[in-house]
Tab-separated table of C-alpha atoms in Angstrom:
chain	number	residue	atom	x	y	z
A	1	MET	CA	13.250	14.224	84.140
A	2	ALA	CA	11.159	12.176	81.827
A	3	SER	CA	7.881	13.660	80.838
A	4	ILE	CA	4.765	11.914	82.024
A	5	ILE	CA	1.728	11.474	79.799
A	6	CYS	CA	-1.521	10.990	81.607
A	7	PRO	CA	-3.757	8.274	80.199
A	8	HIS	CA	-6.726	10.603	80.132
A	9	GLN	CA	-4.841	13.363	78.256
A	10	ALA	CA	-6.593	14.138	74.928
A	11	ARG	CA	-4.578	13.241	71.851
A	12	PRO	CA	-4.539	15.556	68.854
A	13	GLN	CA	-7.187	14.523	66.337
A	14	SER	CA	-6.731	14.698	62.543
A	15	GLN	CA	-8.188	17.884	61.116
A	16	ILE	CA	-10.971	17.784	58.527
A	17	PRO	CA	-10.391	20.389	55.813
A	18	LEU	CA	-13.301	22.693	55.124
A	19	GLU	CA	-14.136	23.144	51.466
A	20	LYS	CA	-16.584	25.370	49.696
A	21	MET	CA	-19.819	23.645	48.763
A	22	PRO	CA	-20.133	23.249	44.967
A	23	GLN	CA	-23.631	24.726	45.004
A	24	LEU	CA	-22.171	27.876	46.584
A	25	ALA	CA	-19.281	28.255	44.139
A	26	GLU	CA	-20.575	31.644	42.995
A	27	ALA	CA	-21.328	32.962	46.509
A	28	VAL	CA	-19.452	36.148	47.364
A	29	ASP	CA	-21.073	37.192	50.659
A	30	PRO	CA	-23.097	35.564	53.445
A	31	GLY	CA	-26.322	36.691	51.769
A	32	ASP	CA	-25.631	34.232	48.926
A	33	ASP	CA	-25.788	31.206	51.245
A	34	TRP	CA	-29.177	29.657	50.667
A	35	THR	CA	-28.479	26.377	52.480
A	36	GLY	CA	-30.014	27.585	55.738
A	37	VAL	CA	-32.956	29.421	54.170
A	38	THR	CA	-36.252	27.666	54.874
A	39	ASP	CA	-38.495	29.955	52.829
A	40	PRO	CA	-38.796	28.348	49.340
A	41	ALA	CA	-39.308	31.659	47.532
A	42	ALA	CA	-36.322	33.312	49.189
A	43	ARG	CA	-34.156	30.264	48.574
A	44	ARG	CA	-35.151	30.254	44.878
A	45	ARG	CA	-34.255	33.931	44.478
A	46	ILE	CA	-30.783	33.352	45.887
A	47	GLN	CA	-30.254	30.289	43.681
A	48	ASN	CA	-31.349	32.209	40.587
A	49	ARG	CA	-28.901	34.996	41.439
A	50	LEU	CA	-26.053	32.499	41.693
A	51	ASN	CA	-27.066	30.808	38.429
A	52	VAL	CA	-27.118	34.125	36.578
A	53	ARG	CA	-23.696	34.962	37.969
A	54	ALA	CA	-22.317	31.588	36.832
A	55	TYR	CA	-23.850	32.013	33.368
A	56	ARG	CA	-22.263	35.424	32.894
A	57	LYS	CA	-18.849	34.110	33.902
A	58	ARG	CA	-19.203	31.201	31.487
A	59	ARG	CA	-20.135	33.533	28.624
A	60	ALA	CA	-17.193	35.784	29.434
A	61	ARG	CA	-14.792	32.827	29.257
A	62	GLU	CA	-16.251	31.699	25.922
A	63	THR	CA	-15.935	35.200	24.487
A	64	GLN	CA	-12.313	35.393	25.584
A	65	THR	CA	-11.567	31.974	24.061
A	66	ASN	CA	-13.162	32.950	20.752
A	67	ARG	CA	-11.184	36.173	20.698
A	68	LEU	CA	-7.928	34.305	21.215
A	69	ASN	CA	-8.771	31.755	18.523
A	70	SER	CA	-9.570	34.498	16.039
A	71	CYS	CA	-6.245	36.235	16.508
A	72	PRO	CA	-3.910	35.700	13.523
A	73	ARG	CA	-1.186	33.192	14.215
A	74	PRO	CA	2.218	33.056	12.614
A	75	ALA	CA	1.957	31.147	9.363
A	76	THR	CA	3.842	27.880	9.280
A	77	LYS	CA	6.063	27.538	6.284
A	78	GLU	CA	5.270	24.705	3.895
A	79	THR	CA	8.883	23.668	4.077
A	80	GLU	CA	8.523	22.928	7.798
A	81	LEU	CA	5.551	20.575	7.477
A	82	GLY	CA	6.054	19.482	3.905
A	83	ILE	CA	3.987	20.088	0.798
A	84	PRO	CA	0.266	19.184	1.031
A	85	CYS	CA	-0.605	16.282	-1.273
A	86	TRP	CA	-3.606	14.041	-1.810
A	87	ALA	CA	-3.060	10.391	-0.819
A	88	GLU	CA	-5.416	8.285	-2.898
A	89	ASP	CA	-5.215	5.257	-0.596
A	90	GLN	CA	-6.107	7.319	2.480
A	91	GLN	CA	-8.505	9.707	0.723
A	92	ALA	CA	-6.918	12.486	2.726
A	93	VAL	CA	-4.382	15.295	2.562
A	94	VAL	CA	-0.881	14.302	3.653
A	95	HIS	CA	2.311	16.345	3.895
A	96	VAL	CA	5.183	15.150	1.756
A	97	PRO	CA	8.776	16.423	2.099
A	98	GLU	CA	9.431	19.275	-0.290
A	99	GLY	CA	12.023	17.340	-2.261
A	100	ARG	CA	9.660	14.423	-2.814
A	101	ALA	CA	6.758	16.701	-3.749
A	102	SER	CA	8.846	18.482	-6.369
A	103	THR	CA	9.567	15.165	-8.085
A	104	LEU	CA	5.863	14.358	-8.078
A	105	ARG	CA	5.092	17.641	-9.795
A	106	ASN	CA	7.650	17.039	-12.523
A	107	PHE	CA	7.427	13.272	-12.941
A	108	ARG	CA	4.554	12.108	-15.077
A	109	SER	CA	4.739	8.482	-14.010
A	110	ALA	CA	4.460	9.405	-10.314
A	111	LEU	CA	0.729	9.832	-10.762
A	112	ILE	CA	0.245	6.285	-12.002
A	113	PRO	CA	3.016	4.206	-10.408
A	114	SER	CA	4.554	1.772	-12.825
A	115	SER	CA	3.699	-1.842	-12.099
A	116	THR	CA	7.053	-2.817	-13.591
A	117	THR	CA	9.020	-1.975	-10.466
A	118	PRO	CA	10.622	-4.738	-8.375
A	119	HIS	CA	7.845	-4.208	-5.799
A	120	ALA	CA	5.018	-4.655	-8.247
A	121	GLY	CA	3.373	-7.214	-6.011
A	122	SER	CA	2.900	-4.730	-3.204
A	123	SER	CA	0.126	-2.173	-3.114
A	124	SER	CA	1.318	1.098	-4.608
A	125	ARG	CA	0.608	4.373	-2.875
A	126	ILE	CA	-0.636	7.099	-5.185
A	127	ILE	CA	0.145	10.639	-4.073
A	128	LEU	CA	-1.081	13.646	-6.014
A	129	PRO	CA	0.528	17.064	-5.446
A	130	LEU	CA	-2.032	19.751	-4.661
A	131	SER	CA	-2.209	23.328	-5.825
A	132	ALA	CA	-1.441	26.263	-3.544
A	133	ASP	CA	-5.003	26.372	-2.214
A	134	HIS	CA	-4.906	22.608	-1.527
A	135	LEU	CA	-7.576	21.873	-4.137
A	136	ILE	CA	-7.495	19.749	-7.274
A	137	PRO	CA	-9.827	21.257	-9.881
A	138	LEU	CA	-12.786	18.970	-10.474
A	139	LEU	CA	-12.061	18.345	-14.146
A	140	GLN	CA	-8.506	17.251	-13.402
A	141	TYR	CA	-9.479	14.971	-10.535
A	142	ASN	CA	-12.288	13.424	-12.585
A	143	ALA	CA	-9.932	12.466	-15.396
A	144	LEU	CA	-7.309	11.153	-12.974
A	145	ARG	CA	-9.753	8.870	-11.204
A	146	GLY	CA	-10.924	7.500	-14.541
A	147	LEU	CA	-7.437	6.750	-15.796
A	148	LEU	CA	-6.505	5.105	-12.511
A	149	ALA	CA	-9.587	2.898	-12.742
A	150	ASN	CA	-8.631	1.785	-16.253
A	151	ARG	CA	-5.109	1.027	-15.125
A	152	GLN	CA	-6.432	-1.160	-12.337
A	153	LEU	CA	-8.399	-3.166	-14.906
A	154	LEU	CA	-5.267	-3.611	-17.007
A	155	LEU	CA	-3.055	-4.898	-14.188
A	156	PRO	CA	-3.502	-8.581	-15.169
A	157	LEU	CA	-1.927	-7.727	-18.534
A	158	GLN	CA	1.047	-5.798	-17.167
A	159	PRO	CA	4.311	-7.711	-17.676
A	160	SER	CA	6.841	-8.143	-14.887
A	161	ALA	CA	10.099	-6.257	-15.267
A	162	ALA	CA	13.637	-7.102	-14.356
A	163	PRO	CA	14.850	-5.300	-11.214
A	164	SER	CA	17.422	-3.387	-13.262
A	165	GLU	CA	14.825	-1.686	-15.410
A	166	CYS	CA	14.074	1.975	-14.867
A	167	ALA	CA	10.398	2.370	-14.034
A	168	SER	CA	10.178	5.890	-15.420
A	169	ALA	CA	11.257	4.808	-18.907
A	170	ALA	CA	9.985	1.227	-18.998
A	171	LEU	CA	8.451	0.200	-22.313
A	172	HIS	CA	6.353	-2.871	-22.831
A	173	VAL	CA	4.071	-4.741	-25.173
A	174	LEU	CA	0.847	-6.330	-23.994
A	175	PRO	CA	0.135	-10.052	-24.242
A	176	ASP	CA	-2.615	-11.619	-26.287
A	177	VAL	CA	-5.961	-10.980	-24.654
A	178	GLN	CA	-6.780	-14.687	-24.857
A	179	GLU	CA	-4.532	-15.117	-21.840
A	180	VAL	CA	-6.929	-13.013	-19.734
A	181	PRO	CA	-9.996	-14.738	-18.201
A	182	SER	CA	-13.276	-13.803	-19.845
A	183	GLY	CA	-15.101	-10.867	-18.288
A	184	VAL	CA	-12.038	-9.445	-16.535
A	185	LEU	CA	-11.294	-6.737	-19.105
A	186	PRO	CA	-13.818	-4.474	-20.905
A	187	LEU	CA	-13.780	-4.849	-24.688
A	188	SER	CA	-12.790	-1.198	-25.095
A	189	LEU	CA	-9.461	-1.916	-23.362
A	190	TYR	CA	-8.584	-5.104	-25.253
A	191	PRO	CA	-5.038	-4.772	-26.654
A	192	THR	CA	-4.757	-4.118	-30.368
A	193	THR	CA	-2.174	-5.712	-32.608
A	194	LEU	CA	-0.024	-2.594	-32.355
A	195	GLN	CA	-0.153	-2.687	-28.558
A	196	ARG	CA	1.113	-6.254	-28.698
A	197	THR	CA	3.956	-5.432	-31.087
A	198	ILE	CA	5.112	-1.822	-30.579
A	199	PRO	CA	6.994	-1.138	-27.300
A	200	HIS	CA	5.317	1.756	-25.497
A	201	GLU	CA	4.730	3.259	-22.060
A	202	ASP	CA	1.680	2.021	-20.188
A	203	TRP	CA	-0.251	5.322	-20.248
A	204	VAL	CA	-1.234	4.576	-23.852
A	205	ASP	CA	-3.127	1.471	-22.708
A	206	LEU	CA	-5.449	3.550	-20.501
A	207	ILE	CA	-7.262	5.127	-23.469
A	208	PRO	CA	-10.602	3.292	-23.894
A	209	HIS	CA	-10.653	3.558	-27.697
A	210	PRO	CA	-8.625	1.117	-29.823
A	211	VAL	CA	-8.393	3.435	-32.843
A	212	LEU	CA	-7.079	6.314	-30.746
A	213	ARG	CA	-4.536	4.025	-29.065
A	214	ASP	CA	-3.304	2.885	-32.468
A	215	ASN	CA	-3.160	6.472	-33.738
A	216	VAL	CA	-0.971	7.389	-30.768
A	217	LEU	CA	1.316	4.402	-31.293
A	218	LYS	CA	1.709	5.171	-34.999
A	219	ALA	CA	2.654	8.757	-34.197
A	220	LEU	CA	5.130	8.030	-31.388
A	221	GLY	CA	8.210	10.186	-31.802
A	222	THR	CA	6.414	12.891	-33.778
A	223	PHE	CA	4.802	14.738	-30.861
A	224	ASP	CA	5.519	15.627	-27.236
A	225	GLU	CA	4.029	12.835	-25.122
A	226	ASP	CA	4.353	14.872	-21.936
A	227	GLU	CA	2.362	17.684	-23.510
A	228	LEU	CA	-0.422	15.306	-24.546
A	229	TRP	CA	-0.507	13.833	-21.050
A	230	SER	CA	-0.614	17.278	-19.455
A	231	ASP	CA	-3.466	18.399	-21.684
A	232	THR	CA	-5.396	15.199	-20.976
A	233	ILE	CA	-5.400	15.686	-17.206
A	234	GLY	CA	-5.798	19.450	-17.282
A	235	GLY	CA	-2.201	20.404	-16.535
A	236	LEU	CA	-2.134	18.988	-13.012
A	237	PHE	CA	1.648	18.680	-12.902
A	238	GLU	CA	3.036	21.498	-15.036
A	239	GLY	CA	-0.069	23.585	-14.452
A	240	PHE	CA	-1.727	26.351	-16.420
A	241	PRO	CA	-4.279	29.048	-15.562
A	242	ALA	CA	-7.581	27.823	-14.140
A	243	SER	CA	-9.378	29.675	-16.938
A	244	GLU	CA	-7.802	27.264	-19.416
A	245	ILE	CA	-8.657	24.015	-17.625
A	246	GLU	CA	-12.021	23.653	-19.359
A	247	ARG	CA	-10.362	24.227	-22.721
A	248	ARG	CA	-7.400	21.922	-22.323
A	249	GLY	CA	-8.564	18.861	-20.439
A	250	VAL	CA	-10.647	15.722	-20.818
A	251	VAL	CA	-13.799	15.082	-18.787
A	252	ILE	CA	-15.085	11.597	-17.925
A	253	TRP	CA	-18.810	11.508	-17.160
A	254	SER	CA	-19.462	7.755	-16.996
A	255	PRO	CA	-17.433	4.579	-16.359
A	256	PRO	CA	-14.006	5.448	-17.763
A	257	TRP	CA	-13.828	2.349	-19.956
A	258	HIS	CA	-16.906	3.594	-21.907
A	259	ILE	CA	-15.661	6.003	-24.559
A	260	GLY	CA	-19.181	7.450	-24.822
A	261	GLY	CA	-18.656	9.003	-21.412
A	262	TRP	CA	-15.525	10.874	-22.466
A	263	GLU	CA	-15.748	14.526	-23.445
A	264	VAL	CA	-12.776	16.341	-24.909
A	265	THR	CA	-12.659	20.067	-24.313
A	266	GLU	CA	-12.643	22.490	-27.195
A	267	GLY	CA	-8.986	23.372	-26.856
A	268	PHE	CA	-7.968	19.708	-26.660
A	269	TRP	CA	-10.076	18.951	-29.735
A	270	HIS	CA	-8.460	21.634	-31.885
A	271	LYS	CA	-4.940	20.850	-30.677
A	272	TRP	CA	-5.018	17.055	-30.837
A	273	GLY	CA	-7.749	16.471	-33.411
A	274	TRP	CA	-5.258	14.944	-35.810
A	275	LEU	CA	-4.832	12.050	-33.365
A	276	LEU	CA	-8.598	11.507	-33.233
A	277	LYS	CA	-9.051	10.549	-36.867
A	278	GLY	CA	-11.468	7.632	-37.096
A	279	CYS	CA	-12.715	8.138	-33.523
A	280	THR	CA	-16.252	9.251	-34.383
A	281	GLU	CA	-17.576	7.990	-31.030
A	282	ILE	CA	-15.484	10.602	-29.242
A	283	LEU	CA	-17.006	13.436	-31.273
A	284	GLU	CA	-20.519	12.056	-30.825
A	285	GLY	CA	-20.090	11.640	-27.082
A	286	THR	CA	-18.488	15.062	-26.686
A	287	ASN	CA	-21.311	16.834	-28.527
A	288	ARG	CA	-23.948	14.916	-26.580
A	289	TRP	CA	-22.543	16.195	-23.295
A	290	ARG	CA	-22.126	19.710	-24.698
A	291	ARG	CA	-25.768	19.830	-25.823
A	292	GLN	CA	-26.897	18.979	-22.307
A	293	ARG	CA	-25.180	22.173	-21.150
A	294	GLY	CA	-26.588	24.239	-24.019
A	295	LYS	CA	-23.277	24.499	-25.872
A	296	ASP	CA	-22.776	24.285	-29.618
A	297	ASP	CA	-21.487	21.101	-31.227
A	298	LEU	CA	-17.834	20.776	-32.053
A	299	VAL	CA	-17.346	20.391	-35.775
A	300	TRP	CA	-14.250	18.534	-36.786
A	301	GLU	CA	-13.100	18.053	-40.332
A	302	VAL	CA	-10.027	16.012	-41.096
A	303	SER	CA	-8.578	15.938	-44.564
A	304	ASP	CA	-7.662	12.523	-45.867
């Protein structure tokens, strides 16, 4: 027999779920329900009790979070993320694959990318390998920034190279400065006759003193160029103890194309003084900066 549904029979209605009121989230017993309390003082006491309870729970969660964050975590190996390096274009620390970072540490030209590569027209990315504590000592970084600034000024003079040339060993001579628009290049960086005639690597051109540049060019082949470069920038690539940085580097206190702002450290002066013959401005500038720090003048005597 078919079932009969009476028209007046009540149909099931959709149920409305009951949820806890947000203002009673901390209530644990009926005495914590202040919604039906008409006495203002009593209602305020209950609300204060709930607020205190919520505050204590919040503080407990924060304490637990801080405790977890302070727990030592397994150290991530550098080889997994790469070696931390400073990206000059981003002004930030980046992680470079270990193989690439090792070439940066051992490759002098990696610091100042050669403009004689086939991609010279594109913007070059400068990446500096960092020390174990991810810091570049101030004296090193100061000298690097100065040399990079001078190289940027010299870009209009840099010749283009054939694609087959090896950037790491590329030699060049600079063109006559008359080919450069007036005001583009500081006088201290104007190419000398030797720079226009003796093939050399471009790091020589960054020195803002024509006599010193010529002294270096005349002595090419008689000294270790890598050693001079390392001592100039404070041993950033090969590295040496931090206690020796102030004795083996060069400091640049003013625009890097002004030789008066260059200060050679005492160790650099005694080691490479023979290259500085005729560069009286370097000695004068160095002693001026030393006097400001209360240090004695460097006295340099070169036999003729």
